[in-house]
Coordinates of C-alpha atoms and ligand atoms in Angstrom, one line a residue:
E1 CA -16.6 -5.7 -9.5
S2 CA -16.2 -6.5 -13.2
L3 CA -14.2 -4.6 -15.7
D4 CA -17.2 -2.9 -17.2
Q5 CA -18.5 -1.8 -13.8
G6 CA -15.0 -0.8 -12.6
L7 CA -14.5 1.4 -15.6
Q8 CA -18.0 3.0 -15.5
K9 CA -16.8 6.5 -14.7
T10 CA -13.9 6.4 -17.2
K11 CA -16.2 5.1 -19.9
E12 CA -18.8 7.8 -19.3
G13 CA -16.2 10.5 -19.4
F14 CA -14.4 9.1 -22.4
L15 CA -17.4 8.5 -24.6
S16 CA -19.0 11.8 -23.7
K17 CA -15.9 13.7 -24.5
I18 CA -15.5 11.9 -27.8
S19 CA -19.1 12.4 -28.8
K20 CA -18.7 16.1 -28.0
A21 CA -15.6 16.3 -30.2
I22 CA -17.7 15.1 -33.2
V23 CA -21.1 16.4 -32.5
G24 CA -22.8 18.0 -35.5
K25 CA -20.0 17.0 -38.0
S26 CA -20.5 14.8 -40.9
T27 CA -16.8 14.4 -41.9
V28 CA -13.6 14.2 -40.0
D29 CA -11.8 17.6 -40.5
E30 CA -9.1 19.5 -38.6
E31 CA -11.6 20.7 -36.1
V32 CA -12.8 17.3 -35.3
L33 CA -9.3 16.0 -34.8
D34 CA -8.4 19.0 -32.5
N35 CA -11.4 18.3 -30.4
L36 CA -10.6 14.6 -30.3
E37 CA -7.1 15.3 -29.3
E38 CA -8.4 17.5 -26.5
A39 CA -10.8 14.8 -25.4
L40 CA -8.2 12.1 -25.3
V41 CA -5.8 14.3 -23.2
S42 CA -8.5 15.3 -20.8
A43 CA -9.4 11.5 -20.4
D44 CA -5.8 11.2 -19.2
V45 CA -4.6 9.1 -22.1
G46 CA -1.4 11.2 -21.9
V47 CA 0.0 13.7 -24.4
D48 CA 2.5 11.3 -26.0
T49 CA 0.0 8.5 -26.6
T50 CA -2.7 10.9 -27.7
V51 CA -0.4 12.5 -30.3
R52 CA 0.4 9.0 -31.7
I53 CA -3.2 8.1 -31.9
I54 CA -4.1 11.4 -33.6
N55 CA -1.3 11.1 -36.1
R56 CA -2.4 7.7 -37.1
I57 CA -6.0 8.9 -37.5
E58 CA -4.8 11.9 -39.6
E59 CA -3.1 9.5 -42.0
R60 CA -6.2 7.6 -42.4
V61 CA -8.2 10.8 -42.9
A62 CA -5.8 11.9 -45.6
R63 CA -6.4 8.7 -47.5
D64 CA -10.1 9.0 -47.3
K65 CA -11.2 12.6 -47.2
Y66 CA -14.9 11.8 -47.0
L67 CA -14.6 9.8 -43.8
N68 CA -17.7 9.8 -41.8
T69 CA -17.6 10.8 -38.1
S70 CA -19.8 7.8 -37.2
E71 CA -16.9 5.6 -38.3
L72 CA -14.6 7.6 -36.1
N73 CA -15.3 5.7 -33.0
R74 CA -14.5 2.4 -34.6
M75 CA -11.4 3.8 -36.1
L76 CA -10.3 5.3 -32.8
Q77 CA -10.8 2.0 -31.1
E78 CA -8.7 0.3 -33.8
E79 CA -5.9 2.8 -33.6
I80 CA -5.7 2.5 -29.8
Q81 CA -5.6 -1.3 -30.1
D82 CA -2.9 -0.9 -32.7
I83 CA -0.8 1.4 -30.7
L84 CA -1.0 -1.0 -27.8
V85 CA 0.3 -3.9 -29.9
D86 CA 3.8 -3.4 -28.7
A87 CA 2.7 -2.8 -25.1
P88 CA 3.4 -6.1 -23.2
N89 CA 0.2 -7.6 -22.0
G90 CA -0.4 -8.8 -18.4
S91 CA -3.1 -11.3 -19.5
N92 CA -1.0 -14.3 -20.2
Y93 CA -0.7 -14.3 -16.4
T94 CA -3.2 -16.3 -14.3
F95 CA -3.1 -17.0 -10.5
D96 CA -3.1 -20.7 -11.3
S97 CA -0.1 -20.8 -13.6
E98 CA 2.9 -22.5 -12.2
L99 CA 5.4 -20.0 -11.0
P100 CA 9.0 -20.1 -12.3
A101 CA 10.6 -20.2 -8.9
K102 CA 9.7 -21.5 -5.4
P103 CA 9.5 -19.5 -3.3
Y104 CA 8.6 -16.8 -5.9
I105 CA 9.4 -13.4 -4.3
I106 CA 7.4 -10.3 -5.3
L107 CA 8.7 -7.0 -4.0
V108 CA 5.9 -4.5 -4.0
V109 CA 6.8 -0.8 -4.4
G110 CA 4.9 2.4 -4.7
V111 CA 4.2 5.7 -2.9
N112 CA 2.1 5.7 0.3
G113 CA -1.6 5.8 -0.2
V114 CA -1.7 4.4 -3.7
G115 CA -3.2 1.1 -2.6
K116 CA -0.1 -1.0 -2.0
T117 CA -1.3 -2.8 1.1
T118 CA -4.7 -3.4 -0.4
T119 CA -3.1 -4.8 -3.6
I120 CA -0.9 -7.1 -1.6
G121 CA -4.0 -8.4 0.3
K122 CA -5.9 -8.9 -2.9
L123 CA -3.0 -10.8 -4.5
A124 CA -2.6 -12.9 -1.4
H125 CA -6.3 -13.8 -1.6
N126 CA -6.1 -14.7 -5.3
F127 CA -3.0 -16.8 -5.0
K128 CA -4.4 -18.6 -2.0
K129 CA -7.7 -19.2 -3.9
A130 CA -5.5 -20.8 -6.7
G131 CA -4.1 -23.2 -4.1
K132 CA -0.8 -21.6 -3.5
S133 CA 0.8 -21.0 -0.1
V134 CA 1.4 -17.4 0.5
L135 CA 3.6 -15.5 2.9
L136 CA 3.5 -11.7 3.6
G137 CA 6.5 -9.5 4.6
A138 CA 5.9 -6.2 6.3
A139 CA 9.0 -4.4 5.4
D140 CA 7.3 -0.9 5.4
T141 CA 8.5 -0.4 9.0
F142 CA 8.2 3.4 8.9
R143 CA 4.4 3.5 9.3
A144 CA 2.7 1.6 12.1
A145 CA -0.5 1.8 10.0
A146 CA 1.1 0.0 7.2
V147 CA 2.1 -3.0 9.3
D148 CA -1.4 -3.0 11.0
Q149 CA -3.1 -2.9 7.7
L150 CA -1.1 -5.7 6.3
T151 CA -1.8 -7.8 9.5
I152 CA -5.5 -7.2 9.0
W153 CA -5.2 -8.5 5.4
S154 CA -3.1 -11.5 6.6
E155 CA -5.9 -12.4 9.0
R156 CA -8.6 -11.7 6.6
V157 CA -7.1 -13.9 3.8
G158 CA -5.7 -16.4 6.3
V159 CA -2.0 -16.2 5.3
P160 CA 1.0 -15.8 7.7
I161 CA 2.9 -12.6 8.0
I162 CA 6.5 -11.7 9.0
K163 CA 6.9 -8.4 10.9
Q164 CA 9.2 -6.7 13.3
A165 CA 8.8 -3.7 15.6
M166 CA 8.1 -0.3 14.1
G167 CA 11.2 1.5 13.0
S168 CA 13.3 -1.7 12.6
D169 CA 15.4 -2.1 9.5
P170 CA 13.2 -2.9 6.5
A171 CA 16.0 -5.0 5.0
A172 CA 16.0 -7.1 8.2
V173 CA 12.3 -7.8 7.8
A174 CA 12.9 -8.7 4.1
F175 CA 15.7 -11.1 5.1
D176 CA 13.5 -12.7 7.8
T177 CA 10.7 -13.1 5.3
A178 CA 12.9 -14.7 2.7
Q179 CA 14.4 -17.2 5.3
S180 CA 11.0 -18.1 6.6
A181 CA 9.6 -18.5 3.0
V182 CA 12.3 -21.1 2.3
S183 CA 11.9 -23.0 5.5
R184 CA 8.1 -23.1 5.2
Q185 CA 8.4 -24.0 1.5
C186 CA 6.1 -21.2 0.5
D187 CA 4.9 -20.7 -3.2
V188 CA 4.5 -16.9 -3.2
V189 CA 6.0 -14.2 -1.1
L190 CA 4.7 -10.6 -1.1
I191 CA 7.0 -8.0 0.5
D192 CA 5.6 -4.6 1.3
T193 CA 8.1 -1.7 1.1
A194 CA 8.0 1.9 2.3
G195 CA 7.0 4.3 -0.5
R196 CA 9.0 7.4 0.4
L197 CA 9.7 9.3 -2.8
H198 CA 11.2 12.5 -1.3
N199 CA 14.7 11.5 -2.5
K200 CA 15.4 9.3 -5.5
I201 CA 18.9 8.3 -4.3
H202 CA 17.4 7.3 -0.9
L203 CA 14.7 5.3 -2.5
M204 CA 17.2 3.6 -4.7
D205 CA 19.5 2.8 -1.9
E206 CA 16.7 1.4 0.3
L207 CA 15.3 -0.8 -2.4
N208 CA 18.7 -2.0 -3.5
K209 CA 19.6 -2.9 0.1
I210 CA 16.3 -4.9 0.5
K211 CA 17.1 -6.7 -2.8
R212 CA 20.7 -7.5 -1.6
V213 CA 19.6 -9.1 1.6
I214 CA 16.9 -11.2 -0.1
Q215 CA 19.6 -12.4 -2.5
K216 CA 21.6 -13.6 0.4
V217 CA 18.9 -16.2 1.0
I218 CA 17.6 -16.6 -2.6
P219 CA 20.2 -15.5 -5.2
D220 CA 17.8 -15.0 -8.1
A221 CA 15.2 -13.1 -6.1
P222 CA 13.2 -10.8 -6.1
H223 CA 11.6 -12.5 -9.1
E224 CA 9.2 -9.7 -9.6
V225 CA 9.2 -6.0 -8.6
L226 CA 5.6 -4.8 -8.8
L227 CA 5.0 -1.1 -8.9
V228 CA 1.6 0.0 -7.6
L229 CA 0.1 3.3 -9.0
D230 CA -3.1 5.1 -8.2
G231 CA -5.0 5.4 -11.4
S232 CA -7.3 8.2 -9.9
T233 CA -4.3 10.5 -9.8
G234 CA -4.1 10.5 -13.6
Q235 CA -0.9 12.1 -14.8
N236 CA 0.7 11.9 -11.3
A237 CA 0.7 8.1 -11.7
L238 CA 2.7 8.5 -14.9
E239 CA 5.2 10.7 -13.1
Q240 CA 5.5 8.2 -10.2
A241 CA 6.1 5.5 -12.8
K242 CA 9.0 7.6 -14.2
H243 CA 10.6 8.0 -10.7
F244 CA 10.3 4.3 -9.8
T245 CA 11.4 2.9 -13.0
A246 CA 14.5 5.2 -12.8
A247 CA 15.2 4.1 -9.3
T248 CA 14.8 0.3 -9.6
D249 CA 14.1 -2.5 -12.1
V250 CA 10.3 -2.5 -12.1
T251 CA 9.1 -5.7 -13.8
A252 CA 5.3 -5.2 -13.6
M253 CA 2.7 -2.6 -12.6
A254 CA -0.6 -2.6 -10.9
V255 CA -3.0 0.4 -11.4
T256 CA -5.5 0.8 -8.6
K257 CA -8.7 2.8 -7.9
L258 CA -10.1 2.7 -11.4
D259 CA -13.6 2.4 -10.0
G260 CA -14.3 5.9 -8.6
T261 CA -12.4 7.8 -11.3
A262 CA -12.9 9.1 -14.8
K263 CA -9.1 9.1 -15.3
G264 CA -8.8 5.4 -16.3
G265 CA -7.3 6.4 -19.7
V266 CA -4.1 6.7 -17.8
V267 CA -3.8 3.0 -18.0
L268 CA -3.4 3.3 -21.7
A269 CA -0.7 5.8 -21.4
I270 CA 1.2 3.7 -18.8
A271 CA 0.8 0.5 -20.9
D272 CA 2.0 2.4 -24.0
Q273 CA 4.9 4.5 -22.5
F274 CA 6.7 2.0 -20.3
K275 CA 7.6 -1.3 -21.8
I276 CA 6.6 -2.9 -18.6
P277 CA 3.4 -5.0 -18.4
V278 CA 0.5 -3.6 -16.5
K279 CA -0.5 -6.9 -14.9
F280 CA -3.3 -6.0 -12.5
I281 CA -5.9 -3.3 -12.1
G282 CA -7.8 -2.5 -8.9
V283 CA -11.5 -1.8 -9.3
G284 CA -12.6 -1.6 -5.6
E285 CA -11.6 -2.1 -2.0
K286 CA -12.5 -5.8 -1.6
A287 CA -10.2 -8.8 -2.0
E288 CA -12.2 -9.8 -5.2
D289 CA -11.6 -6.3 -6.8
L290 CA -8.4 -7.1 -8.5
L291 CA -8.5 -8.0 -12.2
I292 CA -5.7 -9.2 -14.4
F293 CA -5.2 -6.5 -17.0
D294 CA -5.9 -7.3 -20.6
K295 CA -5.2 -4.4 -23.0
H296 CA -7.7 -5.6 -25.6
E297 CA -10.5 -6.1 -23.1
F298 CA -9.7 -2.8 -21.6
V299 CA -10.1 -0.9 -24.9
D300 CA -13.2 -2.9 -25.8
S301 CA -14.7 -2.0 -22.5
L302 CA -14.0 1.7 -22.9
F303 CA -16.0 1.8 -26.1
S304 CA -18.9 -0.4 -25.2
Ligands
GDP401 P1 -1.0 2.1 0.8 O1 -0.7 3.3 1.7 O2 -0.4 2.3 -0.6 O3 -0.7 0.8 1.3 O4 -2.6 2.2 0.5 P2 -3.7 1.3 1.1 O5 -3.6 -0.1 0.5 O6 -3.9 1.4 2.5 O7 -5.0 2.0 0.4 C1 -5.3 3.4 0.6 C2 -6.8 3.5 0.4 O8 -7.2 3.2 -0.9 C3 -7.7 2.5 1.3 O9 -8.8 3.1 1.8 C4 -8.1 1.4 0.3 O10 -9.2 0.7 0.7 C5 -8.2 2.2 -0.9 N1 -8.1 1.4 -2.2 C6 -7.0 0.6 -2.5 N2 -7.2 0.0 -3.8 C7 -8.4 0.5 -4.1 C8 -9.2 0.3 -5.4 O11 -8.8 -0.4 -6.3 N3 -10.4 0.9 -5.4 C9 -10.9 1.7 -4.4 N4 -12.0 2.3 -4.6 N5 -10.2 1.9 -3.3 C10 -8.9 1.3 -3.2

């Protein structure tokens, strides 16, 4: 799916809420701003990011008291773009670009059910399509379904997978995967991890252990820690991002399931609040339904 199609529900919700906020008004007054604030929060833009946007619009309104509401959409779009200026962009990333290390190890983290396995499958597909050799590591050994799902993706995409019996040590699988990647001279390695968030210390220990064993094989790895978040859970995704960024050094994020939800505004909150690039967005279940996130395209698409 394309970005516009994938964001259809978010766009409809977003635009209808904004137009409700300004209906029947000819100038931007307190009431319009209050309604607008409510519209942004309910579109899951997040309280902090919404307040920053509203404050900036208030400043502009103070300068120009007779501001027309039909200009508000454009202004809102500009302010959102402006607020995102400091947010790192994922878009300078392409699957074709040369990777800074070989093998390039990506550790994929996130809570169960967010679309972690699917995102790994989609990434494998895209890297392979770009001519790179890919290896998968099934280090989520706690759920048989996770290993099965990843195996299905490895067959579908046509890339090898390293796995062990259910319940084996995730770090052992990660170690095997790293060794195998070196001996096979793979370009990209995607390692799935268990997403148990019931205990922060536990999560931290487990991820650290996985990192340490990978480093026994490749000292500067993992080169990337990709956090997968389910965009359809709105503010929950923000909470998970807080937990994971506190537990480990997350270097990039992927936000999934933006097709079926009106809560896509959460991507703006995530991009704004964590100074970690949102690199990918998921807009469907198929291998092709992974897009490289571009904050400007995203905002343009919300308003078009
Ligand atoms: P995991 O437990 O985090 O590994 O989650 P899975 O990858 O198994 O995904 C859980 C469910 O979400 C599956 O049914 C996927 O097909 C679905 N899914 C994953 N990503 C997307 C997406 O971007 N859009 C939609 N609509 N469904 C998705």
